Amino acid sequence: MKLIKLWLSLLAISSAAAAVEQTSQTIITKIESRDVNIHDIYFEADIPSQGCAYNDRALIDVSTAGVKAMMSVALSALTTGKPVVLKVDGCLGYAPKAVTLILYK
């Protein structure tokens, strides 16, 4: 019974670690697109790692409904140099999964 309680406690802790987190205002430095159904967005500031291998970038999944809107915001931020706030939720492979990108003046 104690082993089950310990296992459930560890599961709850690992689930809590993958909650939505956000950066402070930061600048997008690079966008990388490849043929593997993701876009890598690189930032000046470190991104909350969410337990992923890399925290210098966030990944946008091209199969999500908001991919065009998020890429539009990312491209606008990159070309104008305006700051953004990024929200991430869990990992998408090797880096945090982008769920929200907010562009500032």
mmCIF file of C-alpha atoms in Angstrom, residues 3-72:
data_model
loop_
_atom_site.group_PDB
_atom_site.id
_atom_site.type_symbol
_atom_site.label_atom_id
_atom_site.label_comp_id
_atom_site.label_asym_id
_atom_site.label_seq_id
_atom_site.Cartn_x
_atom_site.Cartn_y
_atom_site.Cartn_z
ATOM 1 C CA LEU A 3 4.410 1.681 -2.518
ATOM 2 C CA ILE A 4 1.167 2.601 -4.293
ATOM 3 C CA LYS A 5 0.902 5.865 -2.327
ATOM 4 C CA LEU A 6 4.512 6.711 -3.175
ATOM 5 C CA TRP A 7 3.922 5.975 -6.867
ATOM 6 C CA LEU A 8 0.777 8.136 -6.922
ATOM 7 C CA SER A 9 2.632 10.971 -5.171
ATOM 8 C CA LEU A 10 5.418 10.865 -7.751
ATOM 9 C CA LEU A 11 2.871 10.818 -10.568
ATOM 10 C CA ALA A 12 1.124 13.881 -9.123
ATOM 11 C CA ILE A 13 4.431 15.753 -8.820
ATOM 12 C CA SER A 14 5.438 14.970 -12.406
ATOM 13 C CA SER A 15 2.013 16.037 -13.673
ATOM 14 C CA ALA A 16 2.216 19.312 -11.773
ATOM 15 C CA ALA A 17 5.613 20.054 -13.332
ATOM 16 C CA ALA A 18 4.009 20.237 -16.774
ATOM 17 C CA ALA A 19 1.657 23.121 -15.950
ATOM 18 C CA VAL A 20 1.394 26.156 -18.233
ATOM 19 C CA GLU A 21 4.276 28.573 -17.580
ATOM 20 C CA GLN A 22 5.262 31.808 -19.281
ATOM 21 C CA THR A 23 8.335 33.901 -20.007
ATOM 22 C CA SER A 24 8.788 37.551 -19.215
ATOM 23 C CA GLN A 25 8.854 39.783 -22.304
ATOM 24 C CA THR A 26 11.587 38.513 -24.621
ATOM 25 C CA ILE A 27 12.716 38.806 -28.236
ATOM 26 C CA ILE A 28 12.430 36.131 -30.928
ATOM 27 C CA THR A 29 15.878 35.642 -32.461
ATOM 28 C CA LYS A 30 15.247 32.920 -35.045
ATOM 29 C CA ILE A 31 12.515 30.757 -36.580
ATOM 30 C CA GLU A 32 13.381 27.343 -37.971
ATOM 31 C CA SER A 33 10.927 25.378 -40.112
ATOM 32 C CA ARG A 34 11.536 21.852 -41.340
ATOM 33 C CA ASP A 35 9.568 19.018 -42.876
ATOM 34 C CA VAL A 36 8.900 17.283 -39.543
ATOM 35 C CA ASN A 37 5.605 19.052 -38.690
ATOM 36 C CA ILE A 38 7.036 21.515 -36.164
ATOM 37 C CA HIS A 39 8.442 25.032 -36.158
ATOM 38 C CA ASP A 40 11.274 25.906 -33.729
ATOM 39 C CA ILE A 41 11.033 29.451 -32.327
ATOM 40 C CA TYR A 42 14.233 30.683 -30.621
ATOM 41 C CA PHE A 43 14.226 33.378 -27.927
ATOM 42 C CA GLU A 44 16.755 35.630 -26.167
ATOM 43 C CA ALA A 45 15.522 34.567 -22.725
ATOM 44 C CA ASP A 46 15.455 31.038 -21.387
ATOM 45 C CA ILE A 47 12.077 29.375 -21.601
ATOM 46 C CA PRO A 48 10.576 27.419 -18.672
ATOM 47 C CA SER A 49 12.012 23.971 -19.392
ATOM 48 C CA GLN A 50 8.927 21.891 -18.532
ATOM 49 C CA GLY A 51 11.435 19.046 -18.066
ATOM 50 C CA CYS A 52 12.387 19.085 -21.776
ATOM 51 C CA ALA A 53 15.909 18.660 -23.169
ATOM 52 C CA TYR A 54 16.194 22.246 -24.536
ATOM 53 C CA ASN A 55 14.960 25.568 -23.141
ATOM 54 C CA ASP A 56 16.362 28.002 -25.735
ATOM 55 C CA ARG A 57 13.399 27.407 -28.049
ATOM 56 C CA ALA A 58 9.746 26.471 -28.094
ATOM 57 C CA LEU A 59 8.034 24.262 -30.637
ATOM 58 C CA ILE A 60 4.827 24.985 -32.501
ATOM 59 C CA ASP A 61 2.996 21.875 -33.694
ATOM 60 C CA VAL A 62 1.773 22.411 -37.273
ATOM 61 C CA SER A 63 -1.161 20.053 -36.712
ATOM 62 C CA THR A 64 -2.814 22.405 -34.185
ATOM 63 C CA ALA A 65 -5.658 24.735 -35.131
ATOM 64 C CA GLY A 66 -3.798 27.903 -34.107
ATOM 65 C CA VAL A 67 -0.549 27.259 -35.964
ATOM 66 C CA LYS A 68 -1.140 29.924 -38.633
ATOM 67 C CA ALA A 69 -2.019 32.592 -36.075
ATOM 68 C CA MET A 70 0.970 31.775 -33.841
ATOM 69 C CA MET A 71 3.363 31.732 -36.809
ATOM 70 C CA SER A 72 1.960 35.080 -37.956
#
